[in-house]
Coordinates of C-alpha atoms in Angstrom, one line a residue:
M1 CA -6.7 20.4 -9.5
I2 CA -4.6 17.7 -12.0
R3 CA -1.9 16.5 -9.0
A4 CA -5.0 16.2 -6.5
G5 CA -6.8 14.1 -9.9
L6 CA -3.5 12.2 -10.3
L7 CA -3.5 11.5 -6.1
C8 CA -7.3 10.4 -6.4
G9 CA -5.6 7.6 -9.4
V10 CA -3.1 6.4 -6.8
I11 CA -5.3 6.2 -3.5
A12 CA -8.7 4.7 -5.5
P13 CA -6.3 1.2 -6.1
V14 CA -4.9 1.0 -2.6
L15 CA -8.3 1.9 -0.9
W16 CA -10.0 -0.5 -2.9
A17 CA -7.6 -3.4 -2.3
A18 CA -7.7 -2.3 1.7
V19 CA -11.4 -2.5 1.7
I20 CA -11.7 -5.4 0.1
I21 CA -9.4 -7.1 2.8
I22 CA -10.6 -5.3 5.8
A23 CA -14.3 -6.2 5.0
G24 CA -12.9 -9.8 4.1
E25 CA -11.6 -10.3 7.7
L26 CA -14.9 -8.5 9.8
R27 CA -16.5 -11.6 7.8
P28 CA -15.9 -15.1 9.3
G29 CA -15.9 -17.9 6.8
F30 CA -16.1 -15.0 3.9
D31 CA -14.3 -17.0 1.2
H32 CA -12.4 -15.0 -1.3
A33 CA -11.6 -17.8 -3.9
G34 CA -15.6 -18.7 -4.2
Q35 CA -17.5 -15.5 -3.5
Y36 CA -18.1 -12.6 -5.2
I37 CA -16.7 -8.8 -4.3
S38 CA -19.7 -7.7 -4.2
E39 CA -21.4 -10.3 -1.4
L40 CA -19.0 -8.1 1.0
G41 CA -21.2 -5.6 1.0
E42 CA -24.8 -7.9 0.2
R43 CA -28.0 -6.3 1.6
G44 CA -28.3 -7.2 5.5
S45 CA -24.7 -8.2 5.8
T46 CA -22.5 -6.1 8.2
T47 CA -20.2 -5.2 5.8
E48 CA -22.5 -3.7 4.0
V49 CA -22.5 -0.3 4.3
F50 CA -18.6 -0.5 4.9
M51 CA -17.8 -2.3 1.3
R52 CA -20.9 -0.3 -0.7
Y53 CA -19.5 3.1 0.3
G54 CA -15.9 3.0 1.6
G55 CA -15.2 0.4 -1.5
F56 CA -17.1 1.0 -4.1
V57 CA -18.8 4.4 -4.1
A58 CA -15.4 6.1 -2.7
T59 CA -13.4 4.5 -5.7
G60 CA -16.1 5.2 -7.9
L61 CA -15.5 9.1 -7.1
L62 CA -11.7 8.7 -7.0
H63 CA -11.5 7.5 -10.5
V64 CA -14.0 9.9 -12.0
G65 CA -11.1 12.5 -10.8
Y66 CA -8.5 10.8 -12.0
A67 CA -10.2 10.5 -15.2
A68 CA -9.9 14.8 -15.6
A69 CA -6.5 14.6 -14.7
F70 CA -5.7 11.7 -17.3
Y71 CA -7.5 13.7 -20.0
A72 CA -5.3 17.1 -19.2
I73 CA -2.1 15.5 -18.8
V74 CA -2.4 13.0 -21.8
A75 CA -3.7 15.5 -24.4
R76 CA -0.7 18.1 -23.3
I77 CA 1.6 15.0 -24.3
T78 CA 0.6 13.7 -27.4
G79 CA -1.3 15.9 -28.8
R80 CA -3.9 13.4 -29.6
S81 CA -6.9 14.7 -27.6
R82 CA -9.9 12.8 -29.2
L83 CA -8.4 9.5 -28.1
T84 CA -7.0 10.5 -25.1
L85 CA -10.8 12.0 -24.3
L86 CA -12.1 8.3 -25.0
V87 CA -9.8 6.7 -22.9
A88 CA -10.4 9.4 -19.7
V89 CA -14.4 8.9 -20.7
L90 CA -13.9 5.1 -19.9
I91 CA -12.4 5.6 -16.8
A92 CA -14.9 8.1 -15.7
L93 CA -17.5 5.3 -16.6
N94 CA -15.6 2.8 -14.6
G95 CA -15.8 5.2 -11.9
L96 CA -19.5 5.7 -12.5
G97 CA -20.3 2.2 -12.6
R98 CA -18.1 1.5 -9.4
I99 CA -20.5 4.3 -7.7
G100 CA -24.1 2.5 -9.4
A101 CA -22.6 -0.8 -8.0
G102 CA -22.4 0.6 -4.5
V103 CA -25.5 2.9 -4.6
F104 CA -27.5 -0.8 -5.5
A105 CA -26.5 -3.6 -3.0
C106 CA -26.6 -6.6 -4.3
E107 CA -29.0 -9.6 -2.3
P108 CA -27.3 -12.3 -0.2
G109 CA -25.4 -14.4 -2.2
C110 CA -26.0 -12.1 -5.4
A111 CA -27.9 -14.7 -6.3
A112 CA -31.6 -13.1 -6.9
P113 CA -31.7 -11.7 -10.5
D114 CA -35.2 -11.2 -10.4
V115 CA -34.5 -8.2 -7.7
I116 CA -34.3 -4.9 -9.3
G117 CA -31.7 -3.7 -7.4
Q118 CA -29.7 -7.1 -7.8
R119 CA -29.8 -6.3 -11.7
L120 CA -29.1 -3.0 -11.3
H121 CA -25.7 -3.8 -9.3
S122 CA -24.9 -6.4 -11.8
L123 CA -25.6 -3.9 -14.5
A124 CA -23.3 -1.4 -13.2
A125 CA -20.1 -3.6 -12.6
T126 CA -20.1 -5.0 -15.5
I127 CA -20.2 -1.8 -17.1
A128 CA -17.3 -1.0 -15.0
F129 CA -15.1 -4.1 -15.4
L130 CA -16.0 -3.6 -19.3
A131 CA -15.1 0.2 -19.3
I132 CA -12.0 -0.1 -17.5
A133 CA -10.9 -3.0 -19.8
A134 CA -11.8 -1.0 -22.9
A135 CA -9.6 1.8 -21.8
T136 CA -6.7 -0.1 -20.9
L137 CA -6.9 -1.7 -24.6
L138 CA -7.5 1.8 -26.3
G139 CA -4.3 3.2 -23.9
A140 CA -2.2 0.7 -25.5
I141 CA -2.8 2.4 -28.9
L142 CA -2.6 6.2 -27.1
F143 CA 0.7 5.6 -25.5
R144 CA 2.9 3.9 -28.1
R145 CA 2.5 7.2 -30.1
D146 CA 4.6 9.0 -27.5
R147 CA 8.2 8.5 -26.7
L148 CA 7.4 9.3 -22.8
L149 CA 4.3 7.1 -22.5
R150 CA 5.7 4.4 -24.8
P151 CA 6.4 2.1 -21.6
L152 CA 3.0 1.8 -20.8
G153 CA 1.8 0.8 -23.9
A154 CA 2.6 -2.8 -24.1
Y155 CA 1.5 -2.7 -20.5
S156 CA -1.6 -1.6 -21.0
L157 CA -1.9 -4.4 -23.9
A158 CA -1.3 -7.1 -21.8
T159 CA -3.4 -5.7 -18.8
G160 CA -6.3 -5.4 -20.8
C161 CA -5.7 -9.3 -22.2
A162 CA -5.4 -10.7 -18.5
G163 CA -8.4 -8.6 -17.2
L164 CA -10.7 -10.0 -20.4
L165 CA -9.7 -13.4 -19.6
F166 CA -9.9 -13.4 -15.9
L167 CA -13.3 -12.2 -16.4
A168 CA -13.8 -14.7 -19.1
L169 CA -12.8 -17.5 -16.5
M170 CA -15.1 -15.9 -14.4
S171 CA -18.4 -16.1 -16.1
A172 CA -17.5 -19.8 -17.4
S173 CA -17.1 -20.9 -13.4
E174 CA -20.2 -18.9 -12.4
A175 CA -22.3 -22.1 -12.7
T176 CA -20.4 -24.1 -10.2
H177 CA -18.5 -21.1 -8.3
A178 CA -15.4 -22.8 -8.6
S179 CA -12.7 -19.8 -8.1
T180 CA -15.3 -17.4 -9.6
G181 CA -14.1 -15.1 -6.7
L182 CA -10.3 -16.2 -7.6
Y183 CA -10.9 -15.0 -11.7
E184 CA -13.0 -11.9 -10.4
R185 CA -10.1 -10.9 -7.9
L186 CA -7.5 -11.5 -10.5
A187 CA -9.3 -9.5 -13.2
S188 CA -10.1 -6.7 -11.2
G189 CA -6.4 -6.4 -9.5
V190 CA -4.8 -6.3 -13.0
L191 CA -7.1 -3.8 -13.9
T192 CA -7.3 -1.6 -10.9
L193 CA -3.2 -1.8 -11.0
W194 CA -3.2 -0.3 -14.2
V195 CA -4.9 2.9 -12.5
L196 CA -1.7 3.1 -10.0
V197 CA 0.5 2.3 -12.8
T198 CA -0.6 5.2 -15.1
A199 CA -1.0 8.0 -12.4
L200 CA 2.2 7.3 -10.9
R201 CA 4.0 7.7 -14.2
L202 CA 1.8 10.5 -15.2
G203 CA 2.8 12.2 -12.0
R204 CA 6.7 12.0 -12.6
I205 CA 6.5 13.4 -16.5
D206 CA 4.5 15.8 -15.4
G207 CA 6.2 16.9 -12.2
A208 CA 9.5 16.7 -14.1
R209 CA 7.6 19.0 -17.1
A210 CA 6.7 21.6 -13.7
A211 CA 10.6 21.2 -13.2
E212 CA 12.1 21.9 -16.6
F213 CA 10.0 24.8 -17.0
S214 CA 10.9 26.2 -13.8
G215 CA 14.4 25.8 -13.7

């Protein structure tokens, strides 16, 4: 089960990037630099179902699976079950936020804040972004206490700071939509990459320990 959970952490970022790229290619004229990722799944679009369920919902479920494996391995390595649980819950919350963003589609252009579905989509996406950013920053504290995980500490801190910076730039650019999509993709990219990097690192550590015990 743990190996399956780690695999979820490896697959999720790759799937997320692939769905965004493919959906964008299926939408002639779509501007990745100026338009939101959510617009690939906007109501009535040709890529709505693909982006909502192949992108948001599928990767959300994978993040929840990874959160369980993260807790099982890191709690065993560090002995800090409470902080590990908090980081794992934030990873899972990111997954649930993604699922919510997929279940509730944004309106065309994501420009109908008075529509309840749009508001729930935006809320879910915001929760997902802030949860994974918080997970990286708390992960920096968690990882630095253990020799095997220490290399992830500085990386996690840099990731969290970069993710929040890009989110702030995205928010600041929303009035003009100048590079809004670019900043969103940079934020999503660095934060999602953290999931992939930690999953691969934990997989190597878990594999090495299993080999040590079997030997």
